[in-house]
Tab-separated table of C-alpha atoms in Angstrom:
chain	number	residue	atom	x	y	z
A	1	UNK	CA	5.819	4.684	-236.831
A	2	UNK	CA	5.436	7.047	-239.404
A	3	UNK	CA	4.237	10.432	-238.895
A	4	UNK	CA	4.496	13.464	-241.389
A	5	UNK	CA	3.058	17.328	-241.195
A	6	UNK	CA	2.538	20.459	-243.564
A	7	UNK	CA	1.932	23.663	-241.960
A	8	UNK	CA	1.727	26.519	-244.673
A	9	UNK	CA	1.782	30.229	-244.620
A	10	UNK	CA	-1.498	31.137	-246.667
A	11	UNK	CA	-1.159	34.803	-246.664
A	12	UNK	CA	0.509	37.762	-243.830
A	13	UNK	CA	-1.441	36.201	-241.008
A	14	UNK	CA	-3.277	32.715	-242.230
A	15	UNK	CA	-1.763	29.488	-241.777
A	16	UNK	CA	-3.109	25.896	-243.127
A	17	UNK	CA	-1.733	23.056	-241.389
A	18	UNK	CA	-2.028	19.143	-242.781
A	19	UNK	CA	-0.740	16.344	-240.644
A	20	UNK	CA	-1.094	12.128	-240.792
A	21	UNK	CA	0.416	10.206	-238.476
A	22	UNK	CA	0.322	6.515	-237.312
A	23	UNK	CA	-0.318	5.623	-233.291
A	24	UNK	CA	0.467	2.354	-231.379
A	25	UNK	CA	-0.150	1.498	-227.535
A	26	UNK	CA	0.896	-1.494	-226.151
A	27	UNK	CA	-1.502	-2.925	-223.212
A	28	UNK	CA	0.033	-1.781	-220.002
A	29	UNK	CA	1.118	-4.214	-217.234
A	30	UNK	CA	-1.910	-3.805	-215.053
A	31	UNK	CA	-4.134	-4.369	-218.209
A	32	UNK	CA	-2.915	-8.296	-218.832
A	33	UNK	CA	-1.530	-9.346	-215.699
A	34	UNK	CA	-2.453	-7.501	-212.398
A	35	UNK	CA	-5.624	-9.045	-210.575
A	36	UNK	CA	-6.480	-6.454	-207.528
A	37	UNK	CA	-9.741	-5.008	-205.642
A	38	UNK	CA	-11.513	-1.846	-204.702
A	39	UNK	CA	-14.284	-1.782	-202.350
A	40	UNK	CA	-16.405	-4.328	-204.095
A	41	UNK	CA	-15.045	-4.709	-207.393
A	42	UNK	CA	-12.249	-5.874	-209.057
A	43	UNK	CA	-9.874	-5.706	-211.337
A	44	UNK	CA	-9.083	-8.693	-213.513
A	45	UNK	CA	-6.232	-8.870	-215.947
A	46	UNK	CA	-6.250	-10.276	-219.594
A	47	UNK	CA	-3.276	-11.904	-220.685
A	48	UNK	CA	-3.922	-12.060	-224.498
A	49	UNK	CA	-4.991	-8.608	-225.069
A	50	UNK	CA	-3.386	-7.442	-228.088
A	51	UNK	CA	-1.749	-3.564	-228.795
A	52	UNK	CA	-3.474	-0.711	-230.315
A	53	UNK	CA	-2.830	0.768	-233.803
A	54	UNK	CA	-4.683	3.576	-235.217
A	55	UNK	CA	-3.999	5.893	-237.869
A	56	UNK	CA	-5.089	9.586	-237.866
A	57	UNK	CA	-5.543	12.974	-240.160
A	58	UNK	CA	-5.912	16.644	-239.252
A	59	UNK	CA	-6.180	19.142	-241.599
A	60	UNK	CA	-6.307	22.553	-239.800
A	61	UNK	CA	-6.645	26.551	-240.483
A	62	UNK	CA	-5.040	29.260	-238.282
A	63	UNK	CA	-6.138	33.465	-238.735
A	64	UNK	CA	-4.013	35.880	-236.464
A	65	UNK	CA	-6.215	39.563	-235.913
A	66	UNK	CA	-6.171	42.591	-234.442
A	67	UNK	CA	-8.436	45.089	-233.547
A	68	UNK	CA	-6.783	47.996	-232.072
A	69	UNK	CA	-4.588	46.671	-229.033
A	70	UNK	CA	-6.386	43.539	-228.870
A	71	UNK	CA	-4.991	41.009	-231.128
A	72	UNK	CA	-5.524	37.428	-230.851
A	73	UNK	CA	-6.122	33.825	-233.050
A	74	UNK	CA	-8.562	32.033	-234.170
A	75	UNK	CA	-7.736	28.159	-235.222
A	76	UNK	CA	-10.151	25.118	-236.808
A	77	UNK	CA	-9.258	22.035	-237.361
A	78	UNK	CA	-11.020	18.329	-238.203
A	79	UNK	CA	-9.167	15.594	-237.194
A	80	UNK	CA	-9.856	12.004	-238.182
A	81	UNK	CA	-8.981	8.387	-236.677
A	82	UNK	CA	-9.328	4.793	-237.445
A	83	UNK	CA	-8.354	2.024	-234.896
A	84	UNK	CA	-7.591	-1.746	-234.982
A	85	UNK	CA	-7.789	-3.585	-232.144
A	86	UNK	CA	-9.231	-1.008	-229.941
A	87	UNK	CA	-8.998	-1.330	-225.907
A	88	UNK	CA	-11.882	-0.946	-223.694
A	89	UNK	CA	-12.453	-1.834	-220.345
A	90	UNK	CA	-15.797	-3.941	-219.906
A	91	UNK	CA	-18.006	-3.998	-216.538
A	92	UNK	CA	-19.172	-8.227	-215.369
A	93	UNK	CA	-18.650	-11.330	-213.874
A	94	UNK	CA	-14.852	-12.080	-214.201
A	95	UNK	CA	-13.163	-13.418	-211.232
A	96	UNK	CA	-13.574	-16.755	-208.786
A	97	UNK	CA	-13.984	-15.089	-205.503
A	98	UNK	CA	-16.431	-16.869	-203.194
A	99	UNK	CA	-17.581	-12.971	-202.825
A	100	UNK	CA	-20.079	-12.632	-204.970
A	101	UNK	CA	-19.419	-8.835	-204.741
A	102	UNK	CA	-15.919	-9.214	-205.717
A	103	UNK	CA	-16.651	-11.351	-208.854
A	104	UNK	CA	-18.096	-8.248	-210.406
A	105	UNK	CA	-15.866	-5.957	-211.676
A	106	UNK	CA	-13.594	-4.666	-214.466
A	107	UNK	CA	-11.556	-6.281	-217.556
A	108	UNK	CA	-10.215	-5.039	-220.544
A	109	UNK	CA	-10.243	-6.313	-224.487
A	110	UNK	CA	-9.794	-5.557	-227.831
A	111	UNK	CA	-13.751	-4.499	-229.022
A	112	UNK	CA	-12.377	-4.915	-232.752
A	113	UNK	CA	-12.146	-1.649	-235.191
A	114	UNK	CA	-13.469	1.969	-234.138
A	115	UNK	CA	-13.303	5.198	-235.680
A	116	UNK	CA	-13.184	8.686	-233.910
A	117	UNK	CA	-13.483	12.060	-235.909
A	118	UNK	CA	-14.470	15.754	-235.311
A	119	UNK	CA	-13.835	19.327	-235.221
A	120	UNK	CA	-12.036	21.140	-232.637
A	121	UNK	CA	-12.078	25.597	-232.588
A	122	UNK	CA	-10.843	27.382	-230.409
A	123	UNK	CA	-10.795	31.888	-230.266
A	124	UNK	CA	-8.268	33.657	-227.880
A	125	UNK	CA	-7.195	36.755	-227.603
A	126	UNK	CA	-5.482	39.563	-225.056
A	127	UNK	CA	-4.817	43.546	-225.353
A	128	UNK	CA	-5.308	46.806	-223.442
A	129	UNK	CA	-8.798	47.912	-223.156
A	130	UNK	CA	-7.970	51.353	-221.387
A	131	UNK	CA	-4.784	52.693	-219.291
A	132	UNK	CA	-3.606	50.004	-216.880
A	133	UNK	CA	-6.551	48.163	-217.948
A	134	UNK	CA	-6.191	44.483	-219.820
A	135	UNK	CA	-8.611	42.249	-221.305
A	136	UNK	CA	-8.032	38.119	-221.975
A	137	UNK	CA	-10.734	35.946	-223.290
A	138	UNK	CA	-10.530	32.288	-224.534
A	139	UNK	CA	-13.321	29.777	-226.223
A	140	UNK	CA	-12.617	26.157	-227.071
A	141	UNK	CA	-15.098	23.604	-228.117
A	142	UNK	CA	-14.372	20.425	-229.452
A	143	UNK	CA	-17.220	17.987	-230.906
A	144	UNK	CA	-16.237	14.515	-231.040
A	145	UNK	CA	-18.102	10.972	-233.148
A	146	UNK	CA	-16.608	8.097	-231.648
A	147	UNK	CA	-17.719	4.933	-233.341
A	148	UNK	CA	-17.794	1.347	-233.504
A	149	UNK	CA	-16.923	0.352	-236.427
A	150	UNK	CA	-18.388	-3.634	-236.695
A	151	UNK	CA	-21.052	-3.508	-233.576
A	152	UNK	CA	-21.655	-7.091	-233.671
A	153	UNK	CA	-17.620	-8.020	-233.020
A	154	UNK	CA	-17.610	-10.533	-230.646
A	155	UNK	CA	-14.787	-10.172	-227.831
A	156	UNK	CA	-15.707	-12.229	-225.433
A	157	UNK	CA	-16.996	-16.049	-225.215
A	158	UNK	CA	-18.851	-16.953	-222.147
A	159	UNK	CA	-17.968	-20.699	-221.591
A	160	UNK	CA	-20.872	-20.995	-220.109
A	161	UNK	CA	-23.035	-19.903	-222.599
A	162	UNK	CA	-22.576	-18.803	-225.609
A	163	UNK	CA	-25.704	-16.289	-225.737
A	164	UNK	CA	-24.064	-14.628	-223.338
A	165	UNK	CA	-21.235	-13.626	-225.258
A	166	UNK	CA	-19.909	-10.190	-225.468
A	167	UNK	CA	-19.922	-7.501	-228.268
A	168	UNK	CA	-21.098	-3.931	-228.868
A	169	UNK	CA	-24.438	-3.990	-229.056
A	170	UNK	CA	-24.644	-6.597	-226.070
A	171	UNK	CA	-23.257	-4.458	-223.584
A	172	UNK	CA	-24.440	-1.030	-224.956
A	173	UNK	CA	-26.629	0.775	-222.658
A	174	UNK	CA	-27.228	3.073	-225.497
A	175	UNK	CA	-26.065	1.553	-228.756
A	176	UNK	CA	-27.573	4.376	-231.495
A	177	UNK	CA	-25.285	6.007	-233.998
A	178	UNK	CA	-22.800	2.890	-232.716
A	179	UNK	CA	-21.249	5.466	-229.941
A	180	UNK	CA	-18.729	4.201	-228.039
A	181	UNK	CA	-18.797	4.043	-224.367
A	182	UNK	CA	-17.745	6.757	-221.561
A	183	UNK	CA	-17.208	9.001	-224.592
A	184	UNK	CA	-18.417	13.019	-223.881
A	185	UNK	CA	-18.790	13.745	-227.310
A	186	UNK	CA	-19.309	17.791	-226.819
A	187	UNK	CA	-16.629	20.015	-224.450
A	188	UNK	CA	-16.854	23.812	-224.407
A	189	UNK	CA	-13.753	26.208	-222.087
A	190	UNK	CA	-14.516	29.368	-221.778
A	191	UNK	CA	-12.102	31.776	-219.716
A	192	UNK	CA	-12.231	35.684	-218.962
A	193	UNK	CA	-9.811	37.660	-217.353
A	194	UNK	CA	-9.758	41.498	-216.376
A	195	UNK	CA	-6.423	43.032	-215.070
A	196	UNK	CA	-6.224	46.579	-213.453
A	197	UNK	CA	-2.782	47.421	-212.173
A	198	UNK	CA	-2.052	45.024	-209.207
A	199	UNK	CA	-5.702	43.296	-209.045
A	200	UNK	CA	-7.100	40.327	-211.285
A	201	UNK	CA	-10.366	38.730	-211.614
A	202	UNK	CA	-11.903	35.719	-213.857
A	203	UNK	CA	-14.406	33.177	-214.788
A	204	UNK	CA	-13.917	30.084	-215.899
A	205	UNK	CA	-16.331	28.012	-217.512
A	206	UNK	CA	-16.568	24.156	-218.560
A	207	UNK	CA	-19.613	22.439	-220.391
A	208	UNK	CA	-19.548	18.774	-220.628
A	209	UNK	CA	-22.078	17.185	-222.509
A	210	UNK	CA	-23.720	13.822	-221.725
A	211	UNK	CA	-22.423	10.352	-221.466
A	212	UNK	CA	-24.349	8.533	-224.265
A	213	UNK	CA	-23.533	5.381	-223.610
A	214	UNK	CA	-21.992	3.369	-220.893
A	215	UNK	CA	-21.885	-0.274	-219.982
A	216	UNK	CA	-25.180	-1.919	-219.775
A	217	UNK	CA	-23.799	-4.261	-216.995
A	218	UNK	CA	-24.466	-0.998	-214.747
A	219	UNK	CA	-27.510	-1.140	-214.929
A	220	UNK	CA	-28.309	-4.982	-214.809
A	221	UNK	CA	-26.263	-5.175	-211.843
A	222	UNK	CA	-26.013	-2.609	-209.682
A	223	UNK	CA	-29.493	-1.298	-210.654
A	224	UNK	CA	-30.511	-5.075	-209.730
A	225	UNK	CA	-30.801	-6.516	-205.933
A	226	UNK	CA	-27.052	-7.687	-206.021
A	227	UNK	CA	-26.302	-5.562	-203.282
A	228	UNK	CA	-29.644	-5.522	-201.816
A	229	UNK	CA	-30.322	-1.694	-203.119
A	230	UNK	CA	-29.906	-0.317	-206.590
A	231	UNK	CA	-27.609	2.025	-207.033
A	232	UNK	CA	-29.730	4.658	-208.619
A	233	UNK	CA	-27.507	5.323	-211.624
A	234	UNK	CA	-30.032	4.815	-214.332
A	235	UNK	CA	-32.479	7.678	-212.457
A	236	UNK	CA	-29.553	9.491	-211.951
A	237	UNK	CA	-28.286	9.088	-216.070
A	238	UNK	CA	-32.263	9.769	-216.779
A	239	UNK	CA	-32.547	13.736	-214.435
A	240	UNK	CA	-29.254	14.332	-215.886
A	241	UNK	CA	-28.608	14.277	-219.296
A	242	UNK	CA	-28.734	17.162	-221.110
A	243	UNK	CA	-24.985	18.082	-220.086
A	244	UNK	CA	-23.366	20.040	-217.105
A	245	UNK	CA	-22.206	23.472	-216.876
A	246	UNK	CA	-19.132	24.511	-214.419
A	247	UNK	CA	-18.285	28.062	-213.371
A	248	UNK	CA	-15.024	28.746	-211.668
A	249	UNK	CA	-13.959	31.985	-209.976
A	250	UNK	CA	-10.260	33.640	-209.123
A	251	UNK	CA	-9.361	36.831	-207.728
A	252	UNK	CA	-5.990	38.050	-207.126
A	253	UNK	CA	-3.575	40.996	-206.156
A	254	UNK	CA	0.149	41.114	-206.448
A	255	UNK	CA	1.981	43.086	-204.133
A	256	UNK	CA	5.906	42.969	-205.055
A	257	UNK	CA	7.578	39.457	-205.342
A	258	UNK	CA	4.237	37.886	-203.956
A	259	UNK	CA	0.570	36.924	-205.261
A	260	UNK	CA	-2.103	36.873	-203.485
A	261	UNK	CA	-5.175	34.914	-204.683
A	262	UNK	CA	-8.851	33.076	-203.584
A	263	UNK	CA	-9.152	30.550	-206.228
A	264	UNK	CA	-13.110	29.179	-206.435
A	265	UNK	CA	-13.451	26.218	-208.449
A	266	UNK	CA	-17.320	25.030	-209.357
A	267	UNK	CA	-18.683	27.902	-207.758
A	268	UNK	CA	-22.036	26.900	-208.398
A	269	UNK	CA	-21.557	23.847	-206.340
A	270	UNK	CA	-23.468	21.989	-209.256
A	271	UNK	CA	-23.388	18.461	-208.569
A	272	UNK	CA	-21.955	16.554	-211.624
A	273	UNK	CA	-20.773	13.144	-212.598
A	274	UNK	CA	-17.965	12.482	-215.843
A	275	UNK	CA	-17.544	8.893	-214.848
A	276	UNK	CA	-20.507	6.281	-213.818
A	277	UNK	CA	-21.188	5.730	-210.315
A	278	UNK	CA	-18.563	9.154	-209.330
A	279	UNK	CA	-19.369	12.534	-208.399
A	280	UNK	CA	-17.124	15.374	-208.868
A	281	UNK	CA	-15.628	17.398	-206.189
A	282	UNK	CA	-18.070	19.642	-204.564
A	283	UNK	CA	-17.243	23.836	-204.221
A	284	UNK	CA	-13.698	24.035	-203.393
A	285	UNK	CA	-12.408	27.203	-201.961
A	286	UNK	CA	-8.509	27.804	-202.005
A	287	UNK	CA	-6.365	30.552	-200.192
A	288	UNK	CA	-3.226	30.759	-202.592
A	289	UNK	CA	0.185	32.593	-202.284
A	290	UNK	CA	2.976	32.577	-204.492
A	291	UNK	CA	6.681	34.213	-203.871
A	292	UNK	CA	8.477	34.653	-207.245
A	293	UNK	CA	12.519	34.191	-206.810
């Protein structure tokens, strides 16, 4: 594996950074060999699948600033990979249980060549805003093109018939742009924090943006009368899909060698989904201590 990197003092405070880099991933054990259930799926294993290789390039900028007693960074980079043999799981009819139920499930392959590439900023910063009075802020966002590279790849034969076979396109809920499947292609973090002497308060906030494309056997099948009810994911993907927003809230006070804190995470209590068919946890409210030795 080769991997080399460049990073380059520009001026007092600037920094330009140039990496490449080669990447290999053998299939795991569970991915070839183990056959297993859960609930009514399964899990079926693929003895041939071959390992991943990519190759990837990043060329990146760092700017250290201060304004007064608030100094902080900014970095941008661009990153860009190319794949062979990619891995991805695949939703259908792989198994010989009498259950019809248990027939359907999950397998992976090698979906031929893909390509990922994007940008990924991020400002942060910390300093003293007044006496006993301290400011932190950070913004990420990362924006992502994952692609398949030759759509029309076929991966899968169906011995029974050969129309059925699998590639891209054929199992592409949403195949424009050739974006690959359970990708979120935009993710903001955004964090405040405001300390005065012993107390400590701050938001948190996540954006994810929306699943483009996910297996199209979701919606044939469990959006068909296989179980005797759809599942509802394609009204679901169709009242959300503009992207979620997540707010998180801690407060905290430290008293000698302990911390007190109320940790809030999705305040909101926004129901959200990153993975078909799977809703994300709910408001969670947390009572947390913590003794430093």
């Amino acid at each position: 594996i080769f991997r080399a990197g460049l990073n380059f003092q520009a001026a007092k405070a600037s920094y330009v950074m140039l990496s490449a880099g080669q990447g290999y991933r053998v299939p795991s054990i569970g991915e070839r060999y183990i056959t297993t259930t859960s609930g009514n799926f399964g899990f079926y294993p693929n003895p041939g699948l071959k390992p991943e290789s990519s190759i990837s390039y990043e060329l990146g900028f760092k700017q250290m600033f201060r304004v007064g007693k608030f100094s902080g960074m900014v970095d941008l980079a661009g990153f860009y990979e190319d794949y062979d043999n990619y891995v991805e799981f695949n939703f259908g009819y792989w198994g010989f249980n009498p259950d019809v139920t248990k027939d359907v499930g999950f397998k992976f392959f090698n979906t031929g060549p893909a390509r990922i590439y994007g940008i990924d900023a991020s400002i942060a910063g910390e300093g003293d805003l007044a006496k006993n009075l301290n400011l932190g802020v950070m913004l990420g966002y990362t924006y992502s093109v994952p692609q398949a590279l030759d759509p029309n790849y076929v991966f899968y034969v169906d011995p029974n018939n050969s129309k059925n076979s699998l590639t891209y396109l054929f199992t592409s809920s949403d195949s424009a742009g050739h974006i690959l499947k359970y990708r979120v292609q935009s993710l903001l973090k955004g964090d405040v924090q405001v300390t005065w002497k012993r107390f400590s308060t701050g938001f948190g906030v996540r954006y994810y943006g929306f699943m483009k494309n996910i297996d199209r056997f979701f919606y044939d099948i469990l959006d068909g009368q296989m179980f005797g009810v759809k599942s509802g994911i394609k009204k679901y993907r169709a009242e959300h899909n503009t992207g979620t927003y997540i707010v998180d809230y801690r407060i905290s006070y430290a008293l000698r060698s302990f911390k007190f804190s109320v940790i809030v995470n999705n305040l909101m209590n926004t129901e959200f989904s990153l993975r078909p068919l799977t809703i994300e946890s709910p408001r969670m409210t947390q009572l947390q201590v913590v003794y430093k030795i």
